[in-house]
């Protein structure tokens, strides 16, 4: 697998197959979103059923939340299930639903104790009524917390989110409460599921795939993208710090010039 920057070259110190971890220096992103990919491939490469990859993936989620809190990140968004993941075999969908329910049951109290505020991104779906209810309960229980915001993208698809936001604004126009000229990027952003979250700074995708898979397309307009060759169940604080170090080394221009005024 060839991944620029993260390829282990001859002169890079190697520890269990990855470059040595550097403590993040420089700016820490306020909002990090993660496409947690590679559970199935992890399981297959260990001769295990895909379910085991998903189960180990939940452990990686726990590690990542703990690391985000320690690293002082304001908001962490995790892609837990996409609106396209329903096309997977029914057995796998059921397993994923079961794991998410178990995670909420087991971890919600602990997250609440750690001052984590849970947010949900995505649209309700007839097949997930129980999970939606649990997620909404998590949102209201932790709504007053002031620590890390953990946004869980469930049955989430970015195109669907943007279409829903457009529909909300169209209804306002139809009702005469808004004129078409009022529809600005800021107004549309305010109708997205991510309203109130800090601007997205960094998207991390594990497993070596280099695509966004319908995740936060609007919000990622000026986010830095970091693709890591690690499969999600193996993601840990070292990999997280690696991504943060990469982020800190990037020069963000937002369409302007660099700090010295050069193009
Ligand atoms: C990510 O791992 C988990 C979800 C998409 C729910 P995958 O299940 O996509 O694992 P791969 O990509 O098949 O290895
Ligand atoms: C993206 O991964 C969705 C989640 C991580 C939940 P996928 O495995 O579904 O994406 P594709 O199919 O490789 O684009
Ligand atoms: Mg995948």
PDB file of C-alpha atoms and ligand atoms in Angstrom:
ATOM      1  CA  UNK A   1       0.000   0.000   0.000  1.00  0.00           C
ATOM      2  CA  UNK A   2       1.548   3.306  -1.096  1.00  0.00           C
ATOM      3  CA  UNK A   3       0.569   6.251   1.012  1.00  0.00           C
ATOM      4  CA  UNK A   4       2.600   9.431   0.625  1.00  0.00           C
ATOM      5  CA  UNK A   5       4.255  10.633   3.826  1.00  0.00           C
ATOM      6  CA  UNK A   6       3.216   7.595   5.819  1.00  0.00           C
ATOM      7  CA  UNK A   7       5.042   5.078   3.745  1.00  0.00           C
ATOM      8  CA  UNK A   8       7.680   3.563   5.903  1.00  0.00           C
ATOM      9  CA  UNK A   9      10.888   4.462   4.134  1.00  0.00           C
ATOM     10  CA  UNK A  10      14.324   3.007   4.829  1.00  0.00           C
ATOM     11  CA  UNK A  11      15.374   5.864   7.072  1.00  0.00           C
ATOM     12  CA  UNK A  12      12.146   6.109   9.095  1.00  0.00           C
ATOM     13  CA  UNK A  13      12.320   4.467  12.524  1.00  0.00           C
ATOM     14  CA  UNK A  14       9.904   1.561  12.558  1.00  0.00           C
ATOM     15  CA  UNK A  15       7.918   0.236  15.442  1.00  0.00           C
ATOM     16  CA  UNK A  16       5.329  -2.443  14.673  1.00  0.00           C
ATOM     17  CA  UNK A  17       5.154  -1.338  11.060  1.00  0.00           C
ATOM     18  CA  UNK A  18       4.605   2.371  11.423  1.00  0.00           C
ATOM     19  CA  UNK A  19       6.748   5.489  11.675  1.00  0.00           C
ATOM     20  CA  UNK A  20       7.737   6.407  15.224  1.00  0.00           C
ATOM     21  CA  UNK A  21       5.208   8.636  16.928  1.00  0.00           C
ATOM     22  CA  UNK A  22       5.907  12.317  17.177  1.00  0.00           C
ATOM     23  CA  UNK A  23       4.105  14.335  19.846  1.00  0.00           C
ATOM     24  CA  UNK A  24       1.895  16.877  18.108  1.00  0.00           C
ATOM     25  CA  UNK A  25       3.500  20.296  17.897  1.00  0.00           C
ATOM     26  CA  UNK A  26       1.838  23.338  16.422  1.00  0.00           C
ATOM     27  CA  UNK A  27      -1.856  24.033  16.055  1.00  0.00           C
ATOM     28  CA  UNK A  28      -4.259  21.397  17.360  1.00  0.00           C
ATOM     29  CA  UNK A  29      -7.408  21.107  15.232  1.00  0.00           C
ATOM     30  CA  UNK A  30     -10.623  22.169  16.920  1.00  0.00           C
ATOM     31  CA  UNK A  31     -12.771  19.702  15.016  1.00  0.00           C
ATOM     32  CA  UNK A  32     -11.568  16.335  13.758  1.00  0.00           C
ATOM     33  CA  UNK A  33     -13.764  13.926  11.783  1.00  0.00           C
ATOM     34  CA  UNK A  34     -12.827  10.293  11.233  1.00  0.00           C
ATOM     35  CA  UNK A  35     -13.903   7.849   8.550  1.00  0.00           C
ATOM     36  CA  UNK A  36     -13.314   4.677  10.505  1.00  0.00           C
ATOM     37  CA  UNK A  37     -12.653   2.265   7.653  1.00  0.00           C
ATOM     38  CA  UNK A  38     -11.067  -1.156   7.343  1.00  0.00           C
ATOM     39  CA  UNK A  39     -12.809  -3.319   9.949  1.00  0.00           C
ATOM     40  CA  UNK A  40     -13.648  -6.015   7.410  1.00  0.00           C
ATOM     41  CA  UNK A  41     -10.154  -6.133   5.955  1.00  0.00           C
ATOM     42  CA  UNK A  42      -8.653  -6.276   9.453  1.00  0.00           C
ATOM     43  CA  UNK A  43     -10.821  -9.298  10.260  1.00  0.00           C
ATOM     44  CA  UNK A  44     -10.057 -11.046   6.969  1.00  0.00           C
ATOM     45  CA  UNK A  45      -6.330 -10.499   7.397  1.00  0.00           C
ATOM     46  CA  UNK A  46      -6.559 -12.162  10.839  1.00  0.00           C
ATOM     47  CA  UNK A  47      -8.675 -15.062   9.550  1.00  0.00           C
ATOM     48  CA  UNK A  48     -11.674 -13.830  11.547  1.00  0.00           C
ATOM     49  CA  UNK A  49     -15.291 -13.067  10.624  1.00  0.00           C
ATOM     50  CA  UNK A  50     -16.035  -9.447   9.693  1.00  0.00           C
ATOM     51  CA  UNK A  51     -18.018  -9.048  12.908  1.00  0.00           C
ATOM     52  CA  UNK A  52     -14.824  -9.415  14.921  1.00  0.00           C
ATOM     53  CA  UNK A  53     -13.357  -6.489  12.987  1.00  0.00           C
ATOM     54  CA  UNK A  54     -16.366  -4.361  13.862  1.00  0.00           C
ATOM     55  CA  UNK A  55     -16.161  -5.427  17.512  1.00  0.00           C
ATOM     56  CA  UNK A  56     -12.499  -4.482  17.661  1.00  0.00           C
ATOM     57  CA  UNK A  57     -13.422  -1.277  15.866  1.00  0.00           C
ATOM     58  CA  UNK A  58     -15.568  -0.259  18.835  1.00  0.00           C
ATOM     59  CA  UNK A  59     -12.533  -0.632  21.083  1.00  0.00           C
ATOM     60  CA  UNK A  60     -10.645   1.695  18.750  1.00  0.00           C
ATOM     61  CA  UNK A  61     -13.496   4.206  19.073  1.00  0.00           C
ATOM     62  CA  UNK A  62     -13.108   4.134  22.877  1.00  0.00           C
ATOM     63  CA  UNK A  63      -9.344   4.700  22.598  1.00  0.00           C
ATOM     64  CA  UNK A  64      -9.893   7.537  20.159  1.00  0.00           C
ATOM     65  CA  UNK A  65     -12.412   9.345  22.359  1.00  0.00           C
ATOM     66  CA  UNK A  66     -10.027   9.092  25.319  1.00  0.00           C
ATOM     67  CA  UNK A  67      -7.167  10.437  23.184  1.00  0.00           C
ATOM     68  CA  UNK A  68      -9.299  13.300  21.828  1.00  0.00           C
ATOM     69  CA  UNK A  69     -10.149  14.355  25.384  1.00  0.00           C
ATOM     70  CA  UNK A  70      -6.501  14.208  26.446  1.00  0.00           C
ATOM     71  CA  UNK A  71      -5.309  16.056  23.359  1.00  0.00           C
ATOM     72  CA  UNK A  72      -7.725  18.921  23.960  1.00  0.00           C
ATOM     73  CA  UNK A  73      -9.745  18.538  20.773  1.00  0.00           C
ATOM     74  CA  UNK A  74     -13.053  20.370  20.941  1.00  0.00           C
ATOM     75  CA  UNK A  75     -15.141  18.211  18.634  1.00  0.00           C
ATOM     76  CA  UNK A  76     -14.702  14.682  17.302  1.00  0.00           C
ATOM     77  CA  UNK A  77     -17.054  13.410  14.613  1.00  0.00           C
ATOM     78  CA  UNK A  78     -17.064   9.688  13.886  1.00  0.00           C
ATOM     79  CA  UNK A  79     -18.657   8.061  10.853  1.00  0.00           C
ATOM     80  CA  UNK A  80     -20.359   5.062  12.393  1.00  0.00           C
ATOM     81  CA  UNK A  81     -22.792   4.026   9.661  1.00  0.00           C
ATOM     82  CA  UNK A  82     -23.466   5.594   6.297  1.00  0.00           C
ATOM     83  CA  UNK A  83     -26.806   5.897   4.535  1.00  0.00           C
ATOM     84  CA  UNK A  84     -25.259   3.599   1.900  1.00  0.00           C
ATOM     85  CA  UNK A  85     -24.206   0.930   4.430  1.00  0.00           C
ATOM     86  CA  UNK A  86     -27.788  -0.426   4.435  1.00  0.00           C
ATOM     87  CA  UNK A  87     -26.866  -2.133   1.170  1.00  0.00           C
ATOM     88  CA  UNK A  88     -24.621  -4.560   3.097  1.00  0.00           C
ATOM     89  CA  UNK A  89     -25.880  -8.083   3.865  1.00  0.00           C
ATOM     90  CA  UNK A  90     -28.655  -8.024   6.458  1.00  0.00           C
ATOM     91  CA  UNK A  91     -26.623 -10.067   8.929  1.00  0.00           C
ATOM     92  CA  UNK A  92     -23.781  -7.539   8.915  1.00  0.00           C
ATOM     93  CA  UNK A  93     -26.193  -4.599   9.254  1.00  0.00           C
ATOM     94  CA  UNK A  94     -27.786  -6.314  12.266  1.00  0.00           C
ATOM     95  CA  UNK A  95     -24.374  -6.884  13.830  1.00  0.00           C
ATOM     96  CA  UNK A  96     -23.428  -3.243  13.350  1.00  0.00           C
ATOM     97  CA  UNK A  97     -26.718  -2.093  14.899  1.00  0.00           C
ATOM     98  CA  UNK A  98     -26.191  -4.466  17.823  1.00  0.00           C
ATOM     99  CA  UNK A  99     -22.689  -3.118  18.439  1.00  0.00           C
ATOM    100  CA  UNK A 100     -23.863   0.480  18.355  1.00  0.00           C
ATOM    101  CA  UNK A 101     -26.637  -0.241  20.849  1.00  0.00           C
ATOM    102  CA  UNK A 102     -24.181  -2.035  23.106  1.00  0.00           C
ATOM    103  CA  UNK A 103     -21.773   0.894  22.876  1.00  0.00           C
ATOM    104  CA  UNK A 104     -24.459   3.375  23.900  1.00  0.00           C
ATOM    105  CA  UNK A 105     -25.639   1.139  26.760  1.00  0.00           C
ATOM    106  CA  UNK A 106     -22.147   0.480  28.079  1.00  0.00           C
ATOM    107  CA  UNK A 107     -20.423   3.796  27.451  1.00  0.00           C
ATOM    108  CA  UNK A 108     -23.012   6.535  27.741  1.00  0.00           C
ATOM    109  CA  UNK A 109     -22.745   6.850  31.505  1.00  0.00           C
ATOM    110  CA  UNK A 110     -18.960   6.974  31.325  1.00  0.00           C
ATOM    111  CA  UNK A 111     -19.044   9.589  28.543  1.00  0.00           C
ATOM    112  CA  UNK A 112     -21.432  11.670  30.600  1.00  0.00           C
ATOM    113  CA  UNK A 113     -19.148  11.414  33.632  1.00  0.00           C
ATOM    114  CA  UNK A 114     -16.276  12.616  31.452  1.00  0.00           C
ATOM    115  CA  UNK A 115     -18.270  15.725  30.504  1.00  0.00           C
ATOM    116  CA  UNK A 116     -18.663  14.592  26.865  1.00  0.00           C
ATOM    117  CA  UNK A 117     -21.535  16.137  24.907  1.00  0.00           C
ATOM    118  CA  UNK A 118     -23.025  13.739  22.370  1.00  0.00           C
ATOM    119  CA  UNK A 119     -24.460  14.997  19.075  1.00  0.00           C
ATOM    120  CA  UNK A 120     -26.117  12.976  16.341  1.00  0.00           C
ATOM    121  CA  UNK A 121     -25.684  13.593  12.611  1.00  0.00           C
ATOM    122  CA  UNK A 122     -27.865  11.835  10.045  1.00  0.00           C
ATOM    123  CA  UNK A 123     -31.466  11.133   9.257  1.00  0.00           C
ATOM    124  CA  UNK A 124     -33.858   8.794  11.029  1.00  0.00           C
ATOM    125  CA  UNK A 125     -34.545   5.506   9.281  1.00  0.00           C
ATOM    126  CA  UNK A 126     -37.489   3.121   9.704  1.00  0.00           C
ATOM    127  CA  UNK A 127     -35.102   0.244  10.424  1.00  0.00           C
ATOM    128  CA  UNK A 128     -33.340   1.901  13.331  1.00  0.00           C
ATOM    129  CA  UNK A 129     -36.085   3.279  15.554  1.00  0.00           C
ATOM    130  CA  UNK A 130     -34.577   1.889  18.757  1.00  0.00           C
ATOM    131  CA  UNK A 131     -31.116   3.255  18.019  1.00  0.00           C
ATOM    132  CA  UNK A 132     -32.480   6.661  17.072  1.00  0.00           C
ATOM    133  CA  UNK A 133     -34.306   6.795  20.399  1.00  0.00           C
ATOM    134  CA  UNK A 134     -31.140   5.793  22.274  1.00  0.00           C
ATOM    135  CA  UNK A 135     -29.071   8.359  20.393  1.00  0.00           C
ATOM    136  CA  UNK A 136     -31.586  11.134  21.069  1.00  0.00           C
ATOM    137  CA  UNK A 137     -31.588  10.158  24.736  1.00  0.00           C
ATOM    138  CA  UNK A 138     -27.778  10.354  24.752  1.00  0.00           C
ATOM    139  CA  UNK A 139     -28.010  13.793  23.163  1.00  0.00           C
ATOM    140  CA  UNK A 140     -30.427  15.134  25.741  1.00  0.00           C
ATOM    141  CA  UNK A 141     -28.665  13.524  28.728  1.00  0.00           C
ATOM    142  CA  UNK A 142     -25.309  15.065  27.780  1.00  0.00           C
ATOM    143  CA  UNK A 143     -26.598  18.289  26.201  1.00  0.00           C
ATOM    144  CA  UNK A 144     -25.380  20.444  29.091  1.00  0.00           C
ATOM    145  CA  UNK A 145     -21.841  19.020  29.170  1.00  0.00           C
ATOM    146  CA  UNK A 146     -18.951  21.295  28.325  1.00  0.00           C
ATOM    147  CA  UNK A 147     -16.088  18.936  27.433  1.00  0.00           C
ATOM    148  CA  UNK A 148     -15.438  17.132  24.150  1.00  0.00           C
ATOM    149  CA  UNK A 149     -18.324  17.176  21.685  1.00  0.00           C
ATOM    150  CA  UNK A 150     -18.680  13.694  20.218  1.00  0.00           C
ATOM    151  CA  UNK A 151     -20.753  13.790  17.037  1.00  0.00           C
ATOM    152  CA  UNK A 152     -21.905  10.367  15.904  1.00  0.00           C
ATOM    153  CA  UNK A 153     -22.769  10.210  12.216  1.00  0.00           C
ATOM    154  CA  UNK A 154     -25.337   7.439  11.941  1.00  0.00           C
ATOM    155  CA  UNK A 155     -27.389   6.715   8.835  1.00  0.00           C
ATOM    156  CA  UNK A 156     -25.507   9.740   7.589  1.00  0.00           C
ATOM    157  CA  UNK A 157     -24.925  10.771   3.993  1.00  0.00           C
ATOM    158  CA  UNK A 158     -23.672  14.225   3.137  1.00  0.00           C
ATOM    159  CA  UNK A 159     -25.756  14.636  -0.019  1.00  0.00           C
ATOM    160  CA  UNK A 160     -28.853  13.676   1.944  1.00  0.00           C
ATOM    161  CA  UNK A 161     -27.919  16.171   4.680  1.00  0.00           C
ATOM    162  CA  UNK A 162     -27.494  18.997   2.137  1.00  0.00           C
ATOM    163  CA  UNK A 163     -30.770  18.077   0.402  1.00  0.00           C
ATOM    164  CA  UNK A 164     -32.585  18.076   3.766  1.00  0.00           C
ATOM    165  CA  UNK A 165     -31.112  21.490   4.588  1.00  0.00           C
ATOM    166  CA  UNK A 166     -32.227  22.809   1.178  1.00  0.00           C
ATOM    167  CA  UNK A 167     -35.700  21.414   1.827  1.00  0.00           C
ATOM    168  CA  UNK A 168     -35.874  23.147   5.230  1.00  0.00           C
ATOM    169  CA  UNK A 169     -34.959  26.482   3.654  1.00  0.00           C
ATOM    170  CA  UNK A 170     -37.324  25.907   0.704  1.00  0.00           C
ATOM    171  CA  UNK A 171     -40.164  25.442   3.197  1.00  0.00           C
ATOM    172  CA  UNK A 172     -39.250  28.738   4.849  1.00  0.00           C
ATOM    173  CA  UNK A 173     -39.340  30.449   1.445  1.00  0.00           C
ATOM    174  CA  UNK A 174     -42.659  28.803   0.553  1.00  0.00           C
ATOM    175  CA  UNK A 175     -44.095  29.999   3.868  1.00  0.00           C
ATOM    176  CA  UNK A 176     -42.952  33.532   3.099  1.00  0.00           C
ATOM    177  CA  UNK A 177     -40.591  33.687   6.069  1.00  0.00           C
ATOM    178  CA  UNK A 178     -37.466  33.848   3.919  1.00  0.00           C
ATOM    179  CA  UNK A 179     -36.691  35.227   0.483  1.00  0.00           C
ATOM    180  CA  UNK A 180     -34.538  33.287  -2.005  1.00  0.00           C
ATOM    181  CA  UNK A 181     -31.873  36.008  -1.686  1.00  0.00           C
ATOM    182  CA  UNK A 182     -31.520  35.162   2.008  1.00  0.00           C
ATOM    183  CA  UNK A 183     -30.132  31.741   1.140  1.00  0.00           C
ATOM    184  CA  UNK A 184     -26.424  32.216   1.678  1.00  0.00           C
ATOM    185  CA  UNK A 185     -23.728  29.667   2.521  1.00  0.00           C
ATOM    186  CA  UNK A 186     -24.025  30.682   6.181  1.00  0.00           C
ATOM    187  CA  UNK A 187     -27.801  30.145   6.120  1.00  0.00           C
ATOM    188  CA  UNK A 188     -27.420  26.747   4.495  1.00  0.00           C
ATOM    189  CA  UNK A 189     -24.686  25.754   6.964  1.00  0.00           C
ATOM    190  CA  UNK A 190     -27.088  26.712   9.730  1.00  0.00           C
ATOM    191  CA  UNK A 191     -29.595  24.175   8.435  1.00  0.00           C
ATOM    192  CA  UNK A 192     -27.095  21.290   8.332  1.00  0.00           C
ATOM    193  CA  UNK A 193     -26.903  18.605  11.034  1.00  0.00           C
ATOM    194  CA  UNK A 194     -23.517  20.026  12.092  1.00  0.00           C
ATOM    195  CA  UNK A 195     -24.938  23.417  13.114  1.00  0.00           C
ATOM    196  CA  UNK A 196     -23.172  24.691  16.216  1.00  0.00           C
ATOM    197  CA  UNK A 197     -20.090  22.468  15.821  1.00  0.00           C
ATOM    198  CA  UNK A 198     -16.729  24.185  15.306  1.00  0.00           C
ATOM    199  CA  UNK A 199     -15.548  24.462  11.666  1.00  0.00           C
ATOM    200  CA  UNK A 200     -14.130  21.173  10.434  1.00  0.00           C
ATOM    201  CA  UNK A 201     -10.319  21.300  10.443  1.00  0.00           C
ATOM    202  CA  UNK A 202      -9.202  17.752   9.776  1.00  0.00           C
ATOM    203  CA  UNK A 203     -10.661  14.619   8.189  1.00  0.00           C
ATOM    204  CA  UNK A 204      -8.820  11.380   8.891  1.00  0.00           C
ATOM    205  CA  UNK A 205      -9.601   8.226   6.912  1.00  0.00           C
ATOM    206  CA  UNK A 206      -8.063   4.936   7.851  1.00  0.00           C
ATOM    207  CA  UNK A 207      -7.535   1.843   5.676  1.00  0.00           C
ATOM    208  CA  UNK A 208      -5.682   3.558   2.842  1.00  0.00           C
ATOM    209  CA  UNK A 209      -8.782   4.431   0.820  1.00  0.00           C
ATOM    210  CA  UNK A 210      -8.565   7.984  -0.449  1.00  0.00           C
ATOM    211  CA  UNK A 211     -12.143   9.166  -0.833  1.00  0.00           C
ATOM    212  CA  UNK A 212     -14.782  10.873   1.303  1.00  0.00           C
ATOM    213  CA  UNK A 213     -17.602   8.345   0.726  1.00  0.00           C
ATOM    214  CA  UNK A 214     -20.349  10.978   1.096  1.00  0.00           C
ATOM    215  CA  UNK A 215     -19.016  12.262   4.444  1.00  0.00           C
ATOM    216  CA  UNK A 216     -19.153  15.965   5.401  1.00  0.00           C
ATOM    217  CA  UNK A 217     -18.757  17.187   1.819  1.00  0.00           C
ATOM    218  CA  UNK A 218     -19.904  20.719   2.628  1.00  0.00           C
ATOM    219  CA  UNK A 219     -18.027  20.969   5.911  1.00  0.00           C
ATOM    220  CA  UNK A 220     -14.766  19.651   4.435  1.00  0.00           C
ATOM    221  CA  UNK A 221     -14.476  22.606   2.011  1.00  0.00           C
ATOM    222  CA  UNK A 222     -11.252  23.772   3.683  1.00  0.00           C
ATOM    223  CA  UNK A 223     -10.485  20.845   5.951  1.00  0.00           C
ATOM    224  CA  UNK A 224      -7.132  19.110   5.704  1.00  0.00           C
ATOM    225  CA  UNK A 225      -7.417  15.474   4.611  1.00  0.00           C
ATOM    226  CA  UNK A 226      -5.142  12.820   6.070  1.00  0.00           C
ATOM    227  CA  UNK A 227      -5.290   9.260   4.767  1.00  0.00           C
ATOM    228  CA  UNK A 228      -3.648   6.652   6.963  1.00  0.00           C
ATOM    229  CA  UNK A 229      -2.658   3.125   5.929  1.00  0.00           C
ATOM    230  CA  UNK A 230      -3.771   1.616   9.256  1.00  0.00           C
ATOM    231  CA  UNK A 231      -6.948  -0.473   9.434  1.00  0.00           C
ATOM    232  CA  UNK A 232      -9.427   1.021  11.902  1.00  0.00           C
ATOM    233  CA  UNK A 233      -9.221  -1.697  14.623  1.00  0.00           C
ATOM    234  CA  UNK A 234      -5.483  -0.958  14.904  1.00  0.00           C
ATOM    235  CA  UNK A 235      -5.928   2.817  15.190  1.00  0.00           C
ATOM    236  CA  UNK A 236      -4.511   4.144  18.445  1.00  0.00           C
ATOM    237  CA  UNK A 237      -3.165   7.275  20.035  1.00  0.00           C
ATOM    238  CA  UNK A 238       0.111   6.955  18.128  1.00  0.00           C
ATOM    239  CA  UNK A 239      -1.719   7.058  14.796  1.00  0.00           C
ATOM    240  CA  UNK A 240      -3.884   9.897  16.037  1.00  0.00           C
ATOM    241  CA  UNK A 241      -0.801  11.910  16.948  1.00  0.00           C
ATOM    242  CA  UNK A 242       0.699  11.074  13.572  1.00  0.00           C
ATOM    243  CA  UNK A 243      -2.353  12.600  11.867  1.00  0.00           C
ATOM    244  CA  UNK A 244      -2.210  15.650  14.138  1.00  0.00           C
ATOM    245  CA  UNK A 245       1.483  16.135  13.378  1.00  0.00           C
ATOM    246  CA  UNK A 246       0.678  15.971   9.667  1.00  0.00           C
ATOM    247  CA  UNK A 247      -2.103  18.523  10.202  1.00  0.00           C
ATOM    248  CA  UNK A 248       0.253  20.822  12.100  1.00  0.00           C
ATOM    249  CA  UNK A 249       2.761  20.669   9.247  1.00  0.00           C
ATOM    250  CA  UNK A 250       0.230  21.754   6.622  1.00  0.00           C
ATOM    251  CA  UNK A 251      -0.104  25.335   5.550  1.00  0.00           C
ATOM    252  CA  UNK A 252      -3.747  26.331   5.402  1.00  0.00           C
ATOM    253  CA  UNK A 253      -4.463  29.189   3.038  1.00  0.00           C
ATOM    254  CA  UNK A 254      -8.250  29.320   2.700  1.00  0.00           C
ATOM    255  CA  UNK A 255      -7.815  30.733  -0.787  1.00  0.00           C
ATOM    256  CA  UNK A 256      -5.418  33.469   0.278  1.00  0.00           C
ATOM    257  CA  UNK A 257      -1.641  33.688   0.272  1.00  0.00           C
ATOM    258  CA  UNK A 258       0.810  32.091   2.660  1.00  0.00           C
ATOM    259  CA  UNK A 259       2.003  33.912   5.804  1.00  0.00           C
ATOM    260  CA  UNK A 260       4.826  35.587   3.843  1.00  0.00           C
ATOM    261  CA  UNK A 261       2.385  36.849   1.219  1.00  0.00           C
ATOM    262  CA  UNK A 262       3.519  34.390  -1.457  1.00  0.00           C
ATOM    263  CA  UNK A 263       1.185  32.363  -3.681  1.00  0.00           C
TER     264      UNK A 263
HETATM  265  C1  LIG B   1     -15.793   0.301   8.476  1.00  0.00           C
HETATM  266  O1  LIG B   1     -15.194  -0.887   8.097  1.00  0.00           O
HETATM  267  C2  LIG B   1     -17.074   0.089   9.245  1.00  0.00           C
HETATM  268  C3  LIG B   1     -18.288   0.503   8.520  1.00  0.00           C
HETATM  269  C4  LIG B   1     -18.340   0.942   7.300  1.00  0.00           C
HETATM  270  C5  LIG B   1     -19.544   0.381   9.234  1.00  0.00           C
HETATM  271  P1  LIG B   1     -15.665  -1.704   6.816  1.00  0.00           P
HETATM  272  O2  LIG B   1     -16.736  -2.675   7.230  1.00  0.00           O
HETATM  273  O3  LIG B   1     -16.038  -0.797   5.717  1.00  0.00           O
HETATM  274  O4  LIG B   1     -14.349  -2.495   6.479  1.00  0.00           O
HETATM  275  P2  LIG B   1     -13.746  -2.786   5.030  1.00  0.00           P
HETATM  276  O5  LIG B   1     -13.671  -1.486   4.299  1.00  0.00           O
HETATM  277  O6  LIG B   1     -14.674  -3.756   4.372  1.00  0.00           O
HETATM  278  O7  LIG B   1     -12.398  -3.374   5.312  1.00  0.00           O
HETATM  279  C1  LIG B   2     -17.439   4.728   4.939  1.00  0.00           C
HETATM  280  O1  LIG B   2     -16.845   3.502   4.737  1.00  0.00           O
HETATM  281  C2  LIG B   2     -18.538   4.602   5.981  1.00  0.00           C
HETATM  282  C3  LIG B   2     -18.089   4.400   7.354  1.00  0.00           C
HETATM  283  C4  LIG B   2     -16.858   4.330   7.757  1.00  0.00           C
HETATM  284  C5  LIG B   2     -19.147   4.272   8.329  1.00  0.00           C
HETATM  285  P1  LIG B   2     -17.330   2.496   3.587  1.00  0.00           P
HETATM  286  O2  LIG B   2     -16.504   1.276   3.729  1.00  0.00           O
HETATM  287  O3  LIG B   2     -18.811   2.312   3.656  1.00  0.00           O
HETATM  288  O4  LIG B   2     -16.979   3.299   2.268  1.00  0.00           O
HETATM  289  P2  LIG B   2     -16.693   2.783   0.790  1.00  0.00           P
HETATM  290  O5  LIG B   2     -17.821   1.863   0.426  1.00  0.00           O
HETATM  291  O6  LIG B   2     -15.381   2.072   0.807  1.00  0.00           O
HETATM  292  O7  LIG B   2     -16.632   4.029  -0.047  1.00  0.00           O
HETATM  293 MG1  LIG B   3     -15.021   0.045   4.169  1.00  0.00          MG
END
